[in-house]
Protein backbone atom coordinates (compact mmCIF):
# COMPACT_ATOMS: atom_id res chain seq x y z
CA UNK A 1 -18.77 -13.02 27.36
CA UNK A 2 -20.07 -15.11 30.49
CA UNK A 3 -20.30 -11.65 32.43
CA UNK A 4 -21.34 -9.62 29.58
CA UNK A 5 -24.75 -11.68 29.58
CA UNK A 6 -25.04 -12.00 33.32
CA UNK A 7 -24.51 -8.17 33.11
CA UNK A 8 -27.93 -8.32 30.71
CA UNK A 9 -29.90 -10.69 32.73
CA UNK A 10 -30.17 -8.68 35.58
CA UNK A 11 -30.34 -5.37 33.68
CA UNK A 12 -33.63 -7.42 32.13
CA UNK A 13 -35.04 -7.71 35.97
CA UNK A 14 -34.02 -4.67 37.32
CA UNK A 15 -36.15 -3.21 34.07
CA UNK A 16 -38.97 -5.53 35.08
CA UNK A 17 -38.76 -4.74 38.56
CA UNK A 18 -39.32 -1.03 37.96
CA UNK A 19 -41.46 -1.50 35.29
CA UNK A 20 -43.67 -3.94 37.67
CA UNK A 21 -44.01 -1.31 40.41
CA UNK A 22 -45.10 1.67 38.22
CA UNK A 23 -47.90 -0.77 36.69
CA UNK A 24 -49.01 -2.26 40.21
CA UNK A 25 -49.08 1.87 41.10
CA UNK A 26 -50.94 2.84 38.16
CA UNK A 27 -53.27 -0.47 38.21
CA UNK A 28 -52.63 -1.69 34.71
CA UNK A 29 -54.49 -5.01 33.74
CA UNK A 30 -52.46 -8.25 34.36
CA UNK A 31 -52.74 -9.53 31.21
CA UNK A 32 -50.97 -5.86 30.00
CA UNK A 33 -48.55 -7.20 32.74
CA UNK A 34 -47.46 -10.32 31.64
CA UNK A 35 -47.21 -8.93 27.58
CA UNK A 36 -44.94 -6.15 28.53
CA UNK A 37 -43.11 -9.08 30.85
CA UNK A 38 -42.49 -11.42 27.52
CA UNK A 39 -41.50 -8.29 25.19
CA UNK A 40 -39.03 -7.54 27.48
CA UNK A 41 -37.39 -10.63 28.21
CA UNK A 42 -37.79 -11.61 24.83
CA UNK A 43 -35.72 -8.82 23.42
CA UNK A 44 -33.14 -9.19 26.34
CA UNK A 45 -32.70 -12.69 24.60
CA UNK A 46 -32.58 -11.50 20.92
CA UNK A 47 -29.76 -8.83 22.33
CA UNK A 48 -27.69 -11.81 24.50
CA UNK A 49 -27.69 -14.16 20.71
CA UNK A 50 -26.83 -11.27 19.09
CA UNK A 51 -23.97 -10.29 21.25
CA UNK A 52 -22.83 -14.52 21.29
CA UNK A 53 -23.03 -14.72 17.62
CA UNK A 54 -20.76 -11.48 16.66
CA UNK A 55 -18.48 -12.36 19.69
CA UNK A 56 -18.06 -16.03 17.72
CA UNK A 57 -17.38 -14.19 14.26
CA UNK A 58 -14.95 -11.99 15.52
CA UNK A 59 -13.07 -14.41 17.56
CA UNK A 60 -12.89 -17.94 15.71
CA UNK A 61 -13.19 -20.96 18.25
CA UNK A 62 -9.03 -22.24 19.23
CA UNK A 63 -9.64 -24.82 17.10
CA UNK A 64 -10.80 -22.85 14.10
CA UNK A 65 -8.24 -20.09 14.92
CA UNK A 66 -5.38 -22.96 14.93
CA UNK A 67 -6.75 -23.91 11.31
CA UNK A 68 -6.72 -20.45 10.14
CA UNK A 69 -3.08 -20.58 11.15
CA UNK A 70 -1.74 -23.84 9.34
CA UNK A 71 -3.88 -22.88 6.31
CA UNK A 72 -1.99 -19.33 6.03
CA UNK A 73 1.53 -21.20 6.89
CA UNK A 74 0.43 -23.83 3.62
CA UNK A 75 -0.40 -21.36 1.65
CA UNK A 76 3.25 -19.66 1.80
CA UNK A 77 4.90 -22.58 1.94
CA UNK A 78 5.89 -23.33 -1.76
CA UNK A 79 5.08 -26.82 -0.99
CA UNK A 80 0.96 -26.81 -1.04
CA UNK A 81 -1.48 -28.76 -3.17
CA UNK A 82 -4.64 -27.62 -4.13
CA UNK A 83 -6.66 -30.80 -2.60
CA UNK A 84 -4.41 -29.60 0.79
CA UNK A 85 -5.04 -26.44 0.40
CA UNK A 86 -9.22 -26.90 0.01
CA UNK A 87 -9.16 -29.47 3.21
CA UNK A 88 -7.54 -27.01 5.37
CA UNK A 89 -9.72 -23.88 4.25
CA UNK A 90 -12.25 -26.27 5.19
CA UNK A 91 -11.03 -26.99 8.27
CA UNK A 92 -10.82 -23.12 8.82
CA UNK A 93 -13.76 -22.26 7.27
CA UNK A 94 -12.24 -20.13 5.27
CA UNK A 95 -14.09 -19.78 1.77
CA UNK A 96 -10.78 -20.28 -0.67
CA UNK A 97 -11.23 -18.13 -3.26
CA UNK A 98 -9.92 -18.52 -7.01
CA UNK A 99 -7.39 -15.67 -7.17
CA UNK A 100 -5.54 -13.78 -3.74
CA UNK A 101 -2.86 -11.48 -2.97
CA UNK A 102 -0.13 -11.21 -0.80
CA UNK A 103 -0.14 -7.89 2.14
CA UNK A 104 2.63 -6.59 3.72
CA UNK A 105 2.31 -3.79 6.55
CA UNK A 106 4.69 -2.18 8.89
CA UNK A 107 4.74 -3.91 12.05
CA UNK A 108 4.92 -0.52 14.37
CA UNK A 109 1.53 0.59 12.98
CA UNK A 110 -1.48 -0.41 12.63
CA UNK A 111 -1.81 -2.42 9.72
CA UNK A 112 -2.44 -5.78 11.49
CA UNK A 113 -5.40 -4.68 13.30
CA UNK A 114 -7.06 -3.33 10.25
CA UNK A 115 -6.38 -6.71 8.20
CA UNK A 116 -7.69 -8.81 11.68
CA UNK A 117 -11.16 -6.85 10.96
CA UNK A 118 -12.45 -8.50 8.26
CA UNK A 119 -11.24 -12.31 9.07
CA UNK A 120 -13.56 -13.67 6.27
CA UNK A 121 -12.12 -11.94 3.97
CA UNK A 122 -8.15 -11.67 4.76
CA UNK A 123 -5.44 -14.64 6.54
CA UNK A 124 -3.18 -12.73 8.60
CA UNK A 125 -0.10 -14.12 10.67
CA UNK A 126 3.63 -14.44 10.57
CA UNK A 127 5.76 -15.94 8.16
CA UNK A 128 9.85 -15.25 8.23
CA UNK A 129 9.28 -13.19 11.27
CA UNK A 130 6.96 -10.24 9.63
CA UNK A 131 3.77 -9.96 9.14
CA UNK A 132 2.06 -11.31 6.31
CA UNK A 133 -1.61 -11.20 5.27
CA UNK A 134 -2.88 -12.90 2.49
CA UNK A 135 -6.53 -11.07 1.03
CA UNK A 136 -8.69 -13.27 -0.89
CA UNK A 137 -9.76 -11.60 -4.81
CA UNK A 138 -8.62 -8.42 -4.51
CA UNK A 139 -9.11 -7.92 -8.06
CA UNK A 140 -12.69 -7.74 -7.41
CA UNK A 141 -15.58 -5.22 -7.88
CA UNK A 142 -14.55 -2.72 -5.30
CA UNK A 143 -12.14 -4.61 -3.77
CA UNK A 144 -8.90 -2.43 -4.85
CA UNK A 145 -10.47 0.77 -3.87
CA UNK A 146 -11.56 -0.68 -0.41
CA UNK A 147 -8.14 -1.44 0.03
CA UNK A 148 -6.80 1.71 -0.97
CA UNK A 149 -8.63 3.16 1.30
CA UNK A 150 -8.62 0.64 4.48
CA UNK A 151 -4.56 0.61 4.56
CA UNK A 152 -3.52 4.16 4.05
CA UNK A 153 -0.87 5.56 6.56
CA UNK A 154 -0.07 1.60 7.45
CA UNK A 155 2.96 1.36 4.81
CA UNK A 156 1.10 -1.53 2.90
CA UNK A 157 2.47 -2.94 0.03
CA UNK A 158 0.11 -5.53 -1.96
CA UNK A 159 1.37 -7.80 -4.12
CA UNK A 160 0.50 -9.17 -7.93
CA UNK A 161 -3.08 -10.65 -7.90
CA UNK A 162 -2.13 -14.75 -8.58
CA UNK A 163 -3.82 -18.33 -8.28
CA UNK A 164 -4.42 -19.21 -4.67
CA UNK A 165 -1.73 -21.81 -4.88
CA UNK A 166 0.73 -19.38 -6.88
CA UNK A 167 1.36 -16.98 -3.85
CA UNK A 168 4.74 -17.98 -2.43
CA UNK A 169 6.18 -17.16 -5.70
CA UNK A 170 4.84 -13.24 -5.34
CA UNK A 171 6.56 -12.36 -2.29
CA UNK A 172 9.73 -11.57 -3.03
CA UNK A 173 8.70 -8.91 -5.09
CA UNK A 174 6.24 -8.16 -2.98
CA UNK A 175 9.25 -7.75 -0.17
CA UNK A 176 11.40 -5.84 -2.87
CA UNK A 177 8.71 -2.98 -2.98
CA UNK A 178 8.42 -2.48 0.53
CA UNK A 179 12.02 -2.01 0.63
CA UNK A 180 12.00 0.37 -1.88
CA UNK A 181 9.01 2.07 -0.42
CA UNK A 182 10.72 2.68 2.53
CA UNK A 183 13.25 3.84 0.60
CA UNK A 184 11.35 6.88 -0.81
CA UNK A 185 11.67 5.04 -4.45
CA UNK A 186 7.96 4.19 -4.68
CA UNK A 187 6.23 7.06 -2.59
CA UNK A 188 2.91 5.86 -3.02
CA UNK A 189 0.02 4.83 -0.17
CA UNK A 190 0.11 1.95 -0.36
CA UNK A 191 1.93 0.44 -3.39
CA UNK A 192 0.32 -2.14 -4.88
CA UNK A 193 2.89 -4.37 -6.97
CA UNK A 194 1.35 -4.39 -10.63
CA UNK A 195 1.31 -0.61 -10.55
CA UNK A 196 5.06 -0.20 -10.38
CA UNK A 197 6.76 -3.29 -12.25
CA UNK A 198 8.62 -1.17 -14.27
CA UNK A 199 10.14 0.42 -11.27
CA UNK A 200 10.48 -2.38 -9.34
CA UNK A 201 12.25 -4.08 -12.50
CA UNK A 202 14.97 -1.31 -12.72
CA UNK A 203 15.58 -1.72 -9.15
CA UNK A 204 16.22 -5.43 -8.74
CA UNK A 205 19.58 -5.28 -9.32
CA UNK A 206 21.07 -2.15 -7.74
CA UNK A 207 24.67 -2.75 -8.25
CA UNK A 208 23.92 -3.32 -11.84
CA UNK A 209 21.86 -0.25 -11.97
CA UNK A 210 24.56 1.80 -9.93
CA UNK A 211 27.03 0.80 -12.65
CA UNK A 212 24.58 1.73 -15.07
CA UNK A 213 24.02 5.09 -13.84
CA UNK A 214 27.49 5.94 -13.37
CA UNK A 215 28.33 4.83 -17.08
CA UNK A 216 25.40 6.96 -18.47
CA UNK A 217 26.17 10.39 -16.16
CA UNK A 218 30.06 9.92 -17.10
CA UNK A 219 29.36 13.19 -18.93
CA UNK A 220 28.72 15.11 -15.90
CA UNK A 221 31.38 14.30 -13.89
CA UNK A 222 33.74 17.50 -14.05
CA UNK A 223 30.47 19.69 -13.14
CA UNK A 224 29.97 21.40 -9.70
CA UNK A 225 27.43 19.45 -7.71
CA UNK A 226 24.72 22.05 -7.93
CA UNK A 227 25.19 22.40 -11.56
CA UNK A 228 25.73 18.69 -12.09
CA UNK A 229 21.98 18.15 -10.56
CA UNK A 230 20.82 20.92 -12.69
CA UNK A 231 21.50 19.41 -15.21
CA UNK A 232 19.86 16.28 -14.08
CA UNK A 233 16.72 17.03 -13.30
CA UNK A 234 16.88 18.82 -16.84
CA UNK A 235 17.66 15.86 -18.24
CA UNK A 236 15.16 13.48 -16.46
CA UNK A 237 12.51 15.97 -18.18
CA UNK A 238 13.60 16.05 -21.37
CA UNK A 239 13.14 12.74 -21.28
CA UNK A 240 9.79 12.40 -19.62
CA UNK A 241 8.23 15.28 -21.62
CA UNK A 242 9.66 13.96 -24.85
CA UNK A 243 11.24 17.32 -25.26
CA UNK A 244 8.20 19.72 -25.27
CA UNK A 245 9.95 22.70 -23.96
CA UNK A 246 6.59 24.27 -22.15
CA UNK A 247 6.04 20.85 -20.26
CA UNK A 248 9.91 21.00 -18.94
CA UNK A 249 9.32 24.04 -17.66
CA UNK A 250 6.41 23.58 -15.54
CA UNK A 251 8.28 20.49 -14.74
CA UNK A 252 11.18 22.48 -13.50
CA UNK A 253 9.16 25.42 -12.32
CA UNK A 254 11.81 27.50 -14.81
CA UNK A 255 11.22 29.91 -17.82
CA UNK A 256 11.26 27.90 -20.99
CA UNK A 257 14.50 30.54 -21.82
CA UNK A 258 16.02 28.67 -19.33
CA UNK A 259 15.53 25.06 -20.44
CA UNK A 260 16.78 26.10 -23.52
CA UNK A 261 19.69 27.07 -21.97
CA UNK A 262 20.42 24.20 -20.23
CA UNK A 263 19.70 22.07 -23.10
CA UNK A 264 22.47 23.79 -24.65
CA UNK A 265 24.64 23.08 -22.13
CA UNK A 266 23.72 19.54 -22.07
CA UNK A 267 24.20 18.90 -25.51
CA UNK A 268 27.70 20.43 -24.79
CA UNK A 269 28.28 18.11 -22.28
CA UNK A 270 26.47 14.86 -24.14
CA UNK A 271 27.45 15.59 -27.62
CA UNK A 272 25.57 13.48 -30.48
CA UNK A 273 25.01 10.62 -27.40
CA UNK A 274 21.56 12.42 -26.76
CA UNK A 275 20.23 11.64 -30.48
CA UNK A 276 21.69 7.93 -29.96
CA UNK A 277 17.91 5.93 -29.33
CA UNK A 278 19.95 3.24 -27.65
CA UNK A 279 21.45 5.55 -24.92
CA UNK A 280 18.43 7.80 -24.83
CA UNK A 281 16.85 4.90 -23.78
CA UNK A 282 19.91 3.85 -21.35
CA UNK A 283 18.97 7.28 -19.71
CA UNK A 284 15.78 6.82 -19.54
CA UNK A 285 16.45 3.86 -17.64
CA UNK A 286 18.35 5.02 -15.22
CA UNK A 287 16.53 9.12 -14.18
CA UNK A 288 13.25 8.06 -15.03
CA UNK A 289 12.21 4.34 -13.85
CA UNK A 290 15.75 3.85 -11.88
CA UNK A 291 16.40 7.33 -10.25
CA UNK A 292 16.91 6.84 -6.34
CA UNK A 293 15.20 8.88 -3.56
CA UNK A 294 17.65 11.16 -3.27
CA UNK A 295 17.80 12.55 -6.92
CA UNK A 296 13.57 13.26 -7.25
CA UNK A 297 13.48 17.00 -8.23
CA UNK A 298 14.82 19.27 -5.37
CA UNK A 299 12.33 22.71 -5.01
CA UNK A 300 13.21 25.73 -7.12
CA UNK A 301 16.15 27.69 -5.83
CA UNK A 302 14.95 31.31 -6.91
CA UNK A 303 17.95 33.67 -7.66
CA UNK A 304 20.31 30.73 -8.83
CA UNK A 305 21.26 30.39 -12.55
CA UNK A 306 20.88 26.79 -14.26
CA UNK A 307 24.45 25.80 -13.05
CA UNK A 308 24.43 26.88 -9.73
CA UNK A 309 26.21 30.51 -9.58
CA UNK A 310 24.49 33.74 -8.71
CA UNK A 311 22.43 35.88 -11.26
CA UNK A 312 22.03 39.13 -11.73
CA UNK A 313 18.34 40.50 -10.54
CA UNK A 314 15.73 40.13 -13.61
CA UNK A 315 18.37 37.65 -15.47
CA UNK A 316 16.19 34.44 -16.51
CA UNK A 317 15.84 31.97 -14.56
C-alpha cells in the first residue's frame, strides 16, 4: 500500500510537470495555473483515501482479523453465550445478526475465496480441519438466490437457517449432506440443507437403510441383473407417479404397453405386498427418498425388452 501511493504521488507531478510546460508554452494565466495545480492534486488525494480505505475493508487490521477468528471458533464451539458472543462480534466488528447459517465448500476449489469476498457479510476459517464459513441471515430478501448463484461449481452445502448461538448443533447434518453430495445422492448445486431433509433423513442410518432395502427388494432376488433393475426403476415410478401409466412412461422413456407389462410382471413378483399401504410406503422409502447413486435411472437401452433379453424389431418397447 506504502508503494502503491508513492507510485501516485509522483504520477501526480509527473502530470503537473507536463501539464506546467504546455501552459508556460501556450502562456496560460497563472491564476489558470495554480487552479488546474489544486484540481489535480486534489483528486490525486481523493484517489490515494480511496485506495487506503478499500485496502482497510478488504484486509481487516491483525488485530481485527485475530477477532474475526476467535469469534468464528466461539461460535462453533457448543460452549458460547450470547453476552460472549456480542463482545467478541464487537471486538471484530462484525454486525451479529439474529439468524445465520453454516457453509461448507470443497477445499480444492474455490469456494473459500468467494466466501473471503464479502467479509461483512460471511466468517470464514477452519474448524475440525475443513473449512467452515458461517453467513449471517441467509434467509433474507435475496440472500438465498445470491447464494445460489455466488457458490455454484464450489460443492457448497448450506446448512438449516438457526439462532446465531444455535449453529454448532447444525453441522453435523450439514457434514452428512456434503457426504452424500459427493456421493451423487443429492446432485444438486449447491444443496442447501432444508431442501433435502427428507433425503438426508433416510440416509442417516445407512446400515439400517441397507437392511431395509434388502428386506423390501427380497422379491427380486432370483431376477437377472438387467431385468432385476428393470424392474426397479419401474417400480421407483410407480411409486413417484402414483401409478399414472402416461407419467411412467415419460419417466422411463418406454411405451405405456410396456409399463403395463412390467407392472404385470411386478405384481407377479410382489404379489398382494404392492396394495399393502404399509410396505408401499416401506418402498417408497427406500427407491424414492433412500435410493443410492448408483440405482438413479440408467438411459434407455433401445432394442432391449423390459427384462433384459433381445426383441424382435417393431416388438414394444
Amino acid at each position: 500500500m506504502t508503494a502503491l501511493l508513492g507510485v501516485y504521488r509522483d504520477g501526480a507531478a509527473i502530470a503537473w510537470s507536463h501539464v506546467a510546460q504546455l501552459a508556460v508554452q501556450g502562456g496560460y494565466p497563472a491564476d489558470l495555473l495554480v487552479a488546474v495545480a489544486g484540481n489535480l492534486f486534489n483528486a490525486v488525494e481523493h484517489l490515494a483515501q480511496a485506495t487506503l480505505e478499500g485496502y482497510l475493508e478488504e484486509h481487516p487490521s491483525t488485530e481485527q482479523s485475530h477477532a474475526r477468528d476467535e469469534l468464528h471458533a466461539l461460535l462453533l464451539s457448543g460452549r458460547a453465550d450470547l453476552p460472549s458472543v456480542q463482545a467478541q462480534a464487537s471486538r471484530a466488528g462484525w454486525v451479529l445478526p439474529r439468524t445465520a447459517a453454516i457453509v461448507l465448500v470443497d477445499p480444492d476449489r474455490d469456494g473459500l475465496q468467494r466466501m473471503a469476498r464479502s467479509p461483512g457479510q460471511c466468517l470464514t476459517g477452519w474448524h475440525a480441519g475443513a473449512p467452515v464459513s458461517i453467513v449471517a441471515d441467509p434467509q433474507g430478501p435475496g440472500h438465498r438466490t445470491r447464494l445460489r448463484t455466488e457458490l455454484t461449481g464450489v460443492g457448497a452445502v448450506i446448512g438449516s437457517t438457526v439462532a446465531i448461538e444455535a449453529l454448532p448443533a447444525t453441522l453435523p447434518l450439514a457434514e452428512h449432506a456434503s457426504r452424500l453430495a459427493q456421493a451423487g445422492v443429492l446432485p444438486a448445486d449447491p444443496v442447501f440443507v432444508d431442501e433435502h431433509l427428507d433425503t438426508l433423513i433416510v440416509h442417516r442410518d445407512p446400515l439400517a437403510l441397507a437392511a431395509l432395502r434388502e428386506r423390501c427388494l427380497a422379491p427380486l432376488d432370483g431376477l437377472t441383473p438387467p431385468a432385476r433393475d428393470r424392474l426397479i426403476d419401474t417400480l421407483r415410478c410407480w411409486l413417484t407417479h402414483m401409478g399414472e401409466r402416461a407419467a411412467m412412461a415419460d419417466c422411463l422413456h418406454v411405451h405405456p404397453q410396456t409399463v403395463r407389462y412390467r407392472m404385470r410382471k411386478l405384481r407377479e413378483v410382489f404379489g398382494p405386498a404392492l396394495d399393502d399401504p404399509a410396505h408401499r410406503a416401506a418402498l417408497t422409502l427406500v427407491l424414492v427418498w433412500g435410493a443410492p447413486a448408483s440405482d438413479l435411472p440408467p438411459d434407455p437401452v433401445v432394442g432391449r425388452d423390459p427384462l433384459g433379453s433381445d426383441v424382435l424389431p417393431g416388438a414394444p418397447l
